[in-house]
PDB file of C-alpha atoms in Angstrom:
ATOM      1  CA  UNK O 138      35.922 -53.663  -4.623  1.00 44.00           C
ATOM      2  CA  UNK O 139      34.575 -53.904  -0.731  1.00 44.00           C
ATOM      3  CA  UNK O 140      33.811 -50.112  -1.212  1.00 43.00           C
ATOM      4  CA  UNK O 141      31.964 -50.471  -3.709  1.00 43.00           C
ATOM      5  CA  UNK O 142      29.912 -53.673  -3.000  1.00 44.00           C
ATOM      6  CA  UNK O 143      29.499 -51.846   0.507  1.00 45.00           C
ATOM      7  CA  UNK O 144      27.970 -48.967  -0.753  1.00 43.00           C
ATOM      8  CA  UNK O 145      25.623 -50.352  -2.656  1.00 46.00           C
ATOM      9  CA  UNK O 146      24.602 -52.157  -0.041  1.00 41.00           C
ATOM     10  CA  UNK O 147      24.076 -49.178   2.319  1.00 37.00           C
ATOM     11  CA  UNK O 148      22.200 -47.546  -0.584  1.00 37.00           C
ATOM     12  CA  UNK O 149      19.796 -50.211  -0.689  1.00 37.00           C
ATOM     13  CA  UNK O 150      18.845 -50.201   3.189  1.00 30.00           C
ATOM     14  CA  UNK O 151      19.256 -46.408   3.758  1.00 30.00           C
ATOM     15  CA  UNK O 152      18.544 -43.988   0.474  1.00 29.00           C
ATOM     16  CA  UNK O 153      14.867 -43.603  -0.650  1.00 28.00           C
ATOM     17  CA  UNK O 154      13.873 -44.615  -3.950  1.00 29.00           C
ATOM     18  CA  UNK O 155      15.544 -42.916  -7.083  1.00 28.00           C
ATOM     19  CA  UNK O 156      13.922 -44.842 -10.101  1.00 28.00           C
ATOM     20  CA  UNK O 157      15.208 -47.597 -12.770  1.00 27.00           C
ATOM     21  CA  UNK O 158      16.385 -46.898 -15.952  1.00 29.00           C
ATOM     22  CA  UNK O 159      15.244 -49.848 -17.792  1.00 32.00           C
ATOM     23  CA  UNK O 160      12.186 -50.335 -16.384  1.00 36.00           C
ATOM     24  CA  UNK O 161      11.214 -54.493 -15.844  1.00 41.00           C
ATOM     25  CA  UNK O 162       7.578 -55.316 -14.477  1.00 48.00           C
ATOM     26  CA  UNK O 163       8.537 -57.294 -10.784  1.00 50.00           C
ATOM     27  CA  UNK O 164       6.836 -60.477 -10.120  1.00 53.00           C
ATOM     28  CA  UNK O 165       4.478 -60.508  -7.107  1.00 56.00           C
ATOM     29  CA  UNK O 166       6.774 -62.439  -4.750  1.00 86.00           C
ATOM     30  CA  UNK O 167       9.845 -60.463  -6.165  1.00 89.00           C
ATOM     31  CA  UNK O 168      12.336 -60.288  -2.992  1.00 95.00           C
ATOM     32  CA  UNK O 169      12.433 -57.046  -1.405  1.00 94.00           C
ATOM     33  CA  UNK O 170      15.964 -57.066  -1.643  1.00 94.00           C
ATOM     34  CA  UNK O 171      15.985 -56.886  -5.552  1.00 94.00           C
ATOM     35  CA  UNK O 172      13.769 -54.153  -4.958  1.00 93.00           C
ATOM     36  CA  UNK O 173      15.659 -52.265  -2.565  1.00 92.00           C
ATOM     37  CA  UNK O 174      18.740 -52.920  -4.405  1.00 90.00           C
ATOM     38  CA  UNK O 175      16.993 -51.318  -8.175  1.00 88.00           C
ATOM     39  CA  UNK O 176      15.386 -48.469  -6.087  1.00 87.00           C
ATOM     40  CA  UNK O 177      18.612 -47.431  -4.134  1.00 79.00           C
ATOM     41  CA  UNK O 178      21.465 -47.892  -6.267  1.00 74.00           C
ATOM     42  CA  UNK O 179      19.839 -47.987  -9.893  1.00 78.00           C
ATOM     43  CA  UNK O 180      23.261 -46.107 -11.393  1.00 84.00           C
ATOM     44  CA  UNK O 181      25.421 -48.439 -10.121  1.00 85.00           C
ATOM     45  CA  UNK O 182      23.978 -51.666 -11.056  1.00 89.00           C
ATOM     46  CA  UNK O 183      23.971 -50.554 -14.452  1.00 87.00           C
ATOM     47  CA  UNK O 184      27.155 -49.442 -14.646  1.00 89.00           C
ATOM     48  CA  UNK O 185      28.385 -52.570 -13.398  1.00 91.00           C
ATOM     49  CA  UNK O 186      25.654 -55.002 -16.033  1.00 91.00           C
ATOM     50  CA  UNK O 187      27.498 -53.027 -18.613  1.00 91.00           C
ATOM     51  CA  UNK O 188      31.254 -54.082 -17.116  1.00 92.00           C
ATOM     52  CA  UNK O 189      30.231 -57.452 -17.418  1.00 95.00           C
ATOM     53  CA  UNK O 190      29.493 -60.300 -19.108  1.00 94.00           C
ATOM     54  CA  UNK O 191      32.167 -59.683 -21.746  1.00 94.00           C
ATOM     55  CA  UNK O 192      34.737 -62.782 -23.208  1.00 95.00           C
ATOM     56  CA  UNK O 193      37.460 -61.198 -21.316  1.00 95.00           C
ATOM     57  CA  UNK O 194      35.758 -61.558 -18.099  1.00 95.00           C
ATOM     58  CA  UNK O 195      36.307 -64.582 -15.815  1.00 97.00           C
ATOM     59  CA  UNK O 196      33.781 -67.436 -14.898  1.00 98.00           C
ATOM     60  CA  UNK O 197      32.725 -66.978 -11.426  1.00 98.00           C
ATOM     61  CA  UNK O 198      31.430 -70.161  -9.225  1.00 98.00           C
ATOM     62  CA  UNK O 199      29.811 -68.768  -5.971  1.00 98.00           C
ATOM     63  CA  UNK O 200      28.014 -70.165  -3.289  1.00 98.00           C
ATOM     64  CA  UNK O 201      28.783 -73.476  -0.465  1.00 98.00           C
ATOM     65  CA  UNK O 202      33.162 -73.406  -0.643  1.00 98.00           C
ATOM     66  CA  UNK O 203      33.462 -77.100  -0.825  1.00 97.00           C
ATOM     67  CA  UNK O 204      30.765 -77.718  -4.107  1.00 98.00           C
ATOM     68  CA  UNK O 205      32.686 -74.157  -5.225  1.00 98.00           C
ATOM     69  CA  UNK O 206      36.520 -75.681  -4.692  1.00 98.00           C
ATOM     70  CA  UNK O 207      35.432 -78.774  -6.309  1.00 98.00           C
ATOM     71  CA  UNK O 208      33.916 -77.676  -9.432  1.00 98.00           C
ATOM     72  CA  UNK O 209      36.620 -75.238  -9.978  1.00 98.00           C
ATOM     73  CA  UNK O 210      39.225 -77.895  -9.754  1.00 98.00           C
ATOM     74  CA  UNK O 211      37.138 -80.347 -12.033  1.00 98.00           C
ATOM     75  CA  UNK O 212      37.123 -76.997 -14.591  1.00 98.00           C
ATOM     76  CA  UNK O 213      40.613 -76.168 -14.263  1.00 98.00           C
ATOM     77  CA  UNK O 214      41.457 -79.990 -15.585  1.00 98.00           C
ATOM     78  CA  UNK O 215      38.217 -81.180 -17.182  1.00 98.00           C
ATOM     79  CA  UNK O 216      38.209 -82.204 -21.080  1.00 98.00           C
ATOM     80  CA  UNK O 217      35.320 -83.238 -22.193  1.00 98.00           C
ATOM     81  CA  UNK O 218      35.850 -81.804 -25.745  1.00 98.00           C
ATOM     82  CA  UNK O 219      37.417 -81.092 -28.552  1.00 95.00           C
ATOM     83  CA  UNK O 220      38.201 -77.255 -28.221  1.00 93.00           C
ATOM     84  CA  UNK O 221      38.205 -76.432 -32.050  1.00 92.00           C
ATOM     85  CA  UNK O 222      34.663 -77.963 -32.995  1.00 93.00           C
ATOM     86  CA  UNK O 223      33.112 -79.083 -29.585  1.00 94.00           C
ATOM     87  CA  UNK O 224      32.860 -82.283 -30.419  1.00 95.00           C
ATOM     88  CA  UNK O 225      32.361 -85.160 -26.812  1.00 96.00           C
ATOM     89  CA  UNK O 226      35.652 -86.028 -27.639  1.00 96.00           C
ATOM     90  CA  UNK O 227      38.800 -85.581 -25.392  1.00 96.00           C
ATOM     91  CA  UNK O 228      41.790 -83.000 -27.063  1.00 94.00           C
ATOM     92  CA  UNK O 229      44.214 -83.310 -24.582  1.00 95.00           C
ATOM     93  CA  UNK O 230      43.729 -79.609 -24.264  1.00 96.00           C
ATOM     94  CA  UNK O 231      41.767 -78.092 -20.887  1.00 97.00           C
ATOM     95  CA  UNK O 232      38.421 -77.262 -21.955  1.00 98.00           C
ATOM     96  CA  UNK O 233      38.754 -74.094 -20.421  1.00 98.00           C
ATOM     97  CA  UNK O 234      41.833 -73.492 -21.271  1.00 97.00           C
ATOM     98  CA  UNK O 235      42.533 -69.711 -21.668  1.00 96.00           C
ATOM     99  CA  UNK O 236      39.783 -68.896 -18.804  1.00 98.00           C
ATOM    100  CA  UNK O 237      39.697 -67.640 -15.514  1.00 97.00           C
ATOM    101  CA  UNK O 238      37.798 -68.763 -12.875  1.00 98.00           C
ATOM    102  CA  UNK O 239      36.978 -67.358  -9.752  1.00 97.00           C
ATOM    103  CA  UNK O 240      35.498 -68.763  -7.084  1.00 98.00           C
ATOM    104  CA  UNK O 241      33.671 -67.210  -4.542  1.00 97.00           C
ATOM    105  CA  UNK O 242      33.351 -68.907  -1.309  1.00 98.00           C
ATOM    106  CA  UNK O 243      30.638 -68.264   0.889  1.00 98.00           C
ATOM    107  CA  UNK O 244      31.926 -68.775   4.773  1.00 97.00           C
ATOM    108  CA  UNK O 245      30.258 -66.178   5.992  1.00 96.00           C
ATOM    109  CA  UNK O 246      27.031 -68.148   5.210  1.00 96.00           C
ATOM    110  CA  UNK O 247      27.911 -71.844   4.340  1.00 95.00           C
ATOM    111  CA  UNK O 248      26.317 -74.010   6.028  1.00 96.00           C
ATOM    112  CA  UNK O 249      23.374 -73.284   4.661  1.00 97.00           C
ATOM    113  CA  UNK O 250      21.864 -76.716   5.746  1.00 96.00           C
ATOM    114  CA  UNK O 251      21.770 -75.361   8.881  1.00 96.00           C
ATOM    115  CA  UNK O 252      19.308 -72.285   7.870  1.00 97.00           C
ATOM    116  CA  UNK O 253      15.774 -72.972   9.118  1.00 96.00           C
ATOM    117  CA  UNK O 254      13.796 -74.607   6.654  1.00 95.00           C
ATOM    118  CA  UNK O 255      11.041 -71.912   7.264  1.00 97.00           C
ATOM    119  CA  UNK O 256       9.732 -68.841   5.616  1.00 96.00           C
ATOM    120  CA  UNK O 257      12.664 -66.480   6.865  1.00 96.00           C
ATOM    121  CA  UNK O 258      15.005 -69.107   5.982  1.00 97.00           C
ATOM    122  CA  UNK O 259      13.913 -69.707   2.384  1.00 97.00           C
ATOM    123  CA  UNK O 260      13.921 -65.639   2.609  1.00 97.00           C
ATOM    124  CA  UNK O 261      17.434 -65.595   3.934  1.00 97.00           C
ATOM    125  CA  UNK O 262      18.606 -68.074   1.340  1.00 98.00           C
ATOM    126  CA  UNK O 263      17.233 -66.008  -1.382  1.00 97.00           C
ATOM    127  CA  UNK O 264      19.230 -62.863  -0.321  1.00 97.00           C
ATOM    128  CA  UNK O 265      22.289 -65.008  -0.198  1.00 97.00           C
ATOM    129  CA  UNK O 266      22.129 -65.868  -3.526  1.00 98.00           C
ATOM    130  CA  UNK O 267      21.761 -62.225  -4.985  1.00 97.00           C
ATOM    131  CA  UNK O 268      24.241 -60.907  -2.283  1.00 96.00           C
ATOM    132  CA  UNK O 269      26.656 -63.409  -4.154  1.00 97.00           C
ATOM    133  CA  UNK O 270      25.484 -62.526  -7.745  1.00 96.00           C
ATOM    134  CA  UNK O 271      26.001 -58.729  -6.673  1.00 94.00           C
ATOM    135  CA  UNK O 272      29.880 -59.872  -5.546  1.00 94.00           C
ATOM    136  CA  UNK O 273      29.989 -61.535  -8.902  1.00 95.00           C
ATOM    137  CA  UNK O 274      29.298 -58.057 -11.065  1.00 92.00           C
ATOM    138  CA  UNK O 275      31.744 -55.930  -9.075  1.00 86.00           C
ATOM    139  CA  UNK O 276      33.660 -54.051 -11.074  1.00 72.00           C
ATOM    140  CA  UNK O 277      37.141 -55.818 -10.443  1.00 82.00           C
ATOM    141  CA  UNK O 278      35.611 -59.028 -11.688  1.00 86.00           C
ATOM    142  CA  UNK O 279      33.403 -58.447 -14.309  1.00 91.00           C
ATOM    143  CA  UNK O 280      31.938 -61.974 -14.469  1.00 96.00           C
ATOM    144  CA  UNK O 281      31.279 -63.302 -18.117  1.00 97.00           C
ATOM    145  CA  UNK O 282      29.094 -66.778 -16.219  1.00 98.00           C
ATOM    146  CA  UNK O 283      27.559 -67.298 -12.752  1.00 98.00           C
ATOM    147  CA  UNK O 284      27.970 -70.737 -11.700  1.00 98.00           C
ATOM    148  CA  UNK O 285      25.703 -70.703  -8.385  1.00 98.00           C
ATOM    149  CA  UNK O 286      27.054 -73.421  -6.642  1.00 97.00           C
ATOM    150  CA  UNK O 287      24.820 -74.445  -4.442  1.00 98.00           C
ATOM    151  CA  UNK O 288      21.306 -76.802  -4.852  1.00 98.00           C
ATOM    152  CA  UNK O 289      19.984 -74.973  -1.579  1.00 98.00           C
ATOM    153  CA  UNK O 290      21.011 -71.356  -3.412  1.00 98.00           C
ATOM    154  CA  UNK O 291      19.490 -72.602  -6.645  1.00 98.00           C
ATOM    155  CA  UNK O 292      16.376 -74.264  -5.458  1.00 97.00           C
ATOM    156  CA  UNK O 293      15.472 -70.762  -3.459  1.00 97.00           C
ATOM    157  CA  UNK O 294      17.446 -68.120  -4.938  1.00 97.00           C
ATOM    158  CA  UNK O 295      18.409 -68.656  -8.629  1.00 97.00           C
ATOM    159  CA  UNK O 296      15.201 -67.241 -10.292  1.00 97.00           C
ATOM    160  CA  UNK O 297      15.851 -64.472  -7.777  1.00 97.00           C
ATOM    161  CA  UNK O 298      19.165 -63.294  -9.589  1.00 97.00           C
ATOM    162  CA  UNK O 299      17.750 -64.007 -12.862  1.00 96.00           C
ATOM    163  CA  UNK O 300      15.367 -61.629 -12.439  1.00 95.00           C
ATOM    164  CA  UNK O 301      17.742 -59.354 -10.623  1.00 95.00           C
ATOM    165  CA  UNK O 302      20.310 -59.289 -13.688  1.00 95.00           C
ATOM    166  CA  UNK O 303      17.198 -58.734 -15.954  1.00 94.00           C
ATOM    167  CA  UNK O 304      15.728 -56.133 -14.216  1.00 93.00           C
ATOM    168  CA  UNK O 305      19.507 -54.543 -14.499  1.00 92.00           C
ATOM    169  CA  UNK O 306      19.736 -54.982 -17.990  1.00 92.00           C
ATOM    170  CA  UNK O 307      22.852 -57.755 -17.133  1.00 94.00           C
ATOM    171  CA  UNK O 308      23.337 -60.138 -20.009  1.00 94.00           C
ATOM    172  CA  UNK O 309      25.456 -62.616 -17.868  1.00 97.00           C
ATOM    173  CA  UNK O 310      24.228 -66.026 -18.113  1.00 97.00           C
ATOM    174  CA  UNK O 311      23.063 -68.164 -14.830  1.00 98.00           C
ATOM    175  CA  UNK O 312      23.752 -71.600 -14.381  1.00 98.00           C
ATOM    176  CA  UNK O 313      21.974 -72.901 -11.216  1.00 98.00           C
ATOM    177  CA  UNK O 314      20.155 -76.468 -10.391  1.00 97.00           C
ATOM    178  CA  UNK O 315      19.027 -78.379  -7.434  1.00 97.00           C
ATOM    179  CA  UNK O 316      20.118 -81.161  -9.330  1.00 96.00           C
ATOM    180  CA  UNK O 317      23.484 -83.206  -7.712  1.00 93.00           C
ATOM    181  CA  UNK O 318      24.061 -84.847 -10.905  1.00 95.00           C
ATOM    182  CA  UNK O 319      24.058 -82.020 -12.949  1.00 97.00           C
ATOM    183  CA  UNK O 320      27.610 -80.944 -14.716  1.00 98.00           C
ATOM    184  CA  UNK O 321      28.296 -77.427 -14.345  1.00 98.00           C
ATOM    185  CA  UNK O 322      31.205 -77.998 -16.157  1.00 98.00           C
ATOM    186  CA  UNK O 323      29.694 -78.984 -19.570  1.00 98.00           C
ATOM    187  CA  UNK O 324      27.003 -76.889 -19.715  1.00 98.00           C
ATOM    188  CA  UNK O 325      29.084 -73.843 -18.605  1.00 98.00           C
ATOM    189  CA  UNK O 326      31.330 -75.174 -21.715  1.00 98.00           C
ATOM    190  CA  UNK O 327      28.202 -75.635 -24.176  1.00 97.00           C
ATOM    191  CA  UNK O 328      26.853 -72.472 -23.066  1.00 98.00           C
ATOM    192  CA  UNK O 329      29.887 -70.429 -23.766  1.00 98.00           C
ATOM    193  CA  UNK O 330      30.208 -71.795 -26.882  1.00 97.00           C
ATOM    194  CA  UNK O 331      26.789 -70.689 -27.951  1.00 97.00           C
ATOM    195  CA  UNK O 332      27.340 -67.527 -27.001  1.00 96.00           C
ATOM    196  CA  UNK O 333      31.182 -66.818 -28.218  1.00 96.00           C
ATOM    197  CA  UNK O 334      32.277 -66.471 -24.324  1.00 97.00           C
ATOM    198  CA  UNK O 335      35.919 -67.641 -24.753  1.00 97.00           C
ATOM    199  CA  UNK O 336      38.707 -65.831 -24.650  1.00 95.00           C
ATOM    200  CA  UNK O 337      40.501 -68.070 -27.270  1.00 89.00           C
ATOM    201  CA  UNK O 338      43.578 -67.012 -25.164  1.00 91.00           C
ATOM    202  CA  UNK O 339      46.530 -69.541 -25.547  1.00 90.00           C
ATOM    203  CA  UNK O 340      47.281 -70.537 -21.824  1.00 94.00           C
ATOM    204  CA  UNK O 341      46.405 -72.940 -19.209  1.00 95.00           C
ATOM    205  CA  UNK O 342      42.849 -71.786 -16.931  1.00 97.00           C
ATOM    206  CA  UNK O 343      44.124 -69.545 -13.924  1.00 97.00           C
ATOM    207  CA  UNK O 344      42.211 -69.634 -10.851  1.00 97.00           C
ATOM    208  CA  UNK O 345      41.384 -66.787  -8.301  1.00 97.00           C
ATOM    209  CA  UNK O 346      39.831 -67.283  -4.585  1.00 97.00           C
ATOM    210  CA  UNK O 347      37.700 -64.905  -3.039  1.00 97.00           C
ATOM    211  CA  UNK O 348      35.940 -65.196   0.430  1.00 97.00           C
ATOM    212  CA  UNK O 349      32.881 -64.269   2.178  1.00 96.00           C
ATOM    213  CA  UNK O 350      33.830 -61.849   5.614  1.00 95.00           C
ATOM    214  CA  UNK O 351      31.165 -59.904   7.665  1.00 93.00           C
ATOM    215  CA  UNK O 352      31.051 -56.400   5.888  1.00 88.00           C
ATOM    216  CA  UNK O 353      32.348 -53.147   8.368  1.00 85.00           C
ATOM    217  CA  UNK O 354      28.932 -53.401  10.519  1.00 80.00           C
ATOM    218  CA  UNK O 355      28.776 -56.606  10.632  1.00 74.00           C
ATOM    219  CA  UNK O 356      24.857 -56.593   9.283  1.00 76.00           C
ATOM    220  CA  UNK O 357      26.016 -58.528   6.064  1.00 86.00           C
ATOM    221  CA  UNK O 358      28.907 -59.759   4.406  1.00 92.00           C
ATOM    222  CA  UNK O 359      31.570 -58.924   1.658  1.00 92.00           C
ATOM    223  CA  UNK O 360      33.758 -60.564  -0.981  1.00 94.00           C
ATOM    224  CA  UNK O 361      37.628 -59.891  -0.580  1.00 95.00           C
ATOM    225  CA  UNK O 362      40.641 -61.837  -1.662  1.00 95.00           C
ATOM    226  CA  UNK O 363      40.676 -65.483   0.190  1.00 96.00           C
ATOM    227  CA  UNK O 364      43.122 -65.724   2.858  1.00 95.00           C
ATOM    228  CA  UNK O 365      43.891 -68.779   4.696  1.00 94.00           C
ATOM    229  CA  UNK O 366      43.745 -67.214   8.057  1.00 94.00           C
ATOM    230  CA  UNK O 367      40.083 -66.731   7.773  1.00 94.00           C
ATOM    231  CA  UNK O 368      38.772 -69.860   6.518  1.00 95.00           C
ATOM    232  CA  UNK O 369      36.667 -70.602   9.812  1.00 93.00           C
ATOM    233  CA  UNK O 370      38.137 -73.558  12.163  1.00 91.00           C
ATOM    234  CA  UNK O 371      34.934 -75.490  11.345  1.00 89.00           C
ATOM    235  CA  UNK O 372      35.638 -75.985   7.862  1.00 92.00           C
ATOM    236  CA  UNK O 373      36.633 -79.380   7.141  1.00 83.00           C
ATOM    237  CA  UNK O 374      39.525 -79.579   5.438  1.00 88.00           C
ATOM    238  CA  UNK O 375      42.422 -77.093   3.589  1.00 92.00           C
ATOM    239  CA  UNK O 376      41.667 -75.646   0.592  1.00 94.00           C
ATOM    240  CA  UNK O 377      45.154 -77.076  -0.604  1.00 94.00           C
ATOM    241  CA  UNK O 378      43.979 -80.257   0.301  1.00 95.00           C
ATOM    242  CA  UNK O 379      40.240 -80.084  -1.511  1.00 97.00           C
ATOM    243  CA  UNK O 380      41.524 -77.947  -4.739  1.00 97.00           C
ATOM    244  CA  UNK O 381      45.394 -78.393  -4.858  1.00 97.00           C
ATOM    245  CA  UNK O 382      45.243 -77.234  -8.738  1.00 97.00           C
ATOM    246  CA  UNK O 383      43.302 -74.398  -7.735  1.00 98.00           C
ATOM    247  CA  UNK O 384      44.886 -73.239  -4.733  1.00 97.00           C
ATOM    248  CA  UNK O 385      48.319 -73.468  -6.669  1.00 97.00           C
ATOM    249  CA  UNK O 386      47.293 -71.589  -9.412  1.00 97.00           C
ATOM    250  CA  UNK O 387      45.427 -69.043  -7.399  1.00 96.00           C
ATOM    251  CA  UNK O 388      49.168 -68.551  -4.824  1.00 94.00           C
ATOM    252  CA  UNK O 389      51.380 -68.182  -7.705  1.00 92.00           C
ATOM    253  CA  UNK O 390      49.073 -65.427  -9.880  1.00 85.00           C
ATOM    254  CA  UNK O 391      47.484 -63.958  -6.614  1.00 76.00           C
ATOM    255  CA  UNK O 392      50.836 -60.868  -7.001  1.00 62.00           C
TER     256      UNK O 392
END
């Protein structure tokens, strides 16, 4: 996965132009980085649009790691409805039961209060958000749902990777709102069952923990399998302590 999320990357900074095969008019302030990304590394992107977005995929949540660790716990345990007709009614059943979800926690980033609130930082907080979404499609994960989790990524970014996956031909639904109230958890829920998104697989949810490192040059950053021993010493707390349903379920499928 980090070679191939790597190379796409250094495609998009250092190959010239080599065309799009499904061809989506830009918007005038269209980040260059969407651009770069289309023009450099067009094959790739659509191999991995087709990858994803199936119902075997798993729900990714990316963006700040303590909204991420949060939400994923509230989705591992949530019910809300009834899982055979969707009814607001609890089943006694996980809503997402059957599901995978992955979250990807951005440390290499988070933060991102501390980002100037200035043209290069609303800049640098839209390629954050599409560096995420483009963690999100590799092909070891596949995702089916981006949860960006993160009103900072979503107020500056989230039209960015809606336009990217567009522009890709990537039918993966993005949730994203600047709104603190908002419930990722039900409308991810609603949403997949408008769209047929569950597995329907008879099991608890699993979770999965990925992580945000500086990538080989240290220019960007990468997605690779969360280890405790690089959460940085600023973060606040464990992720035991934050997510303990999570983090269990992520140590004892993580072999």
């Amino acid at each position: 996965m980090k070679r191939l999320f790597s190379a796409i990357l250094f495609l998009a900074i250092f190959l010239a132009p080599a065309g799009c095969g499904r061809h989506v008019e830009s918007a005038p302030d269209t980040l260059g980085l969407v651009e770069d990304l289309i023009s450099a590394s067009s094959p790739s992107l659509q191999k991995m649009a087709r990858l994803a977005g199936k119902d075997s995929g798993p729900i990714v949540i990316a963006g700040d790691p303590r909204l991420s660790l949060l939400l994923s716990e509230e989705m591992m345990l949530c019910d809300y409805f009834d899982n055979v007709d969707a009814r607001r009614v609890s089943d006694g059943l996980p809503d997402f039961s059957g599901e995978v979800i992955v979250s990807i926690l951005d440390f290499f980033n988070a933060p991102y209060d501390s980002i100037p609130d200035t043209d290069e930082g609303r800049i640098a907080l839209r390629e954050i958000a599409v560096r995420n979404a483009l963690a999100a499609l590799d092909t070891t994960l596949r995702c089916k749902v981006l949860i960006l989790c993160s009103p900072l990524l979503a107020e500056n970014g989230g039209d960015d990777v809606s336009e990217f996956f567009e522009r890709i031909g990537c039918d993966v639904p993005v949730l994203y709102s600047t709104d603190t109230s908002y419930s990722f958890a039900k409308a991810c829920y609603t949403l997949m069952r408008d769209r047929k998104l569950f597995t329907h697989d008879i099991a608890y949810p699993a979770a999965r923990l990925m992580m945000t490192i500086p990538d080989v040059d240290n220019s960007s950053f990468m997605a690779v399998r969360f280890s405790d021993m690089l959460v940085p010493p600023s973060f606040p707390d464990t992720v035991g302590v934050i997510a303990p349903n999570t983090y269990l379920s992520y140590v004892q499928n993580k072999h």
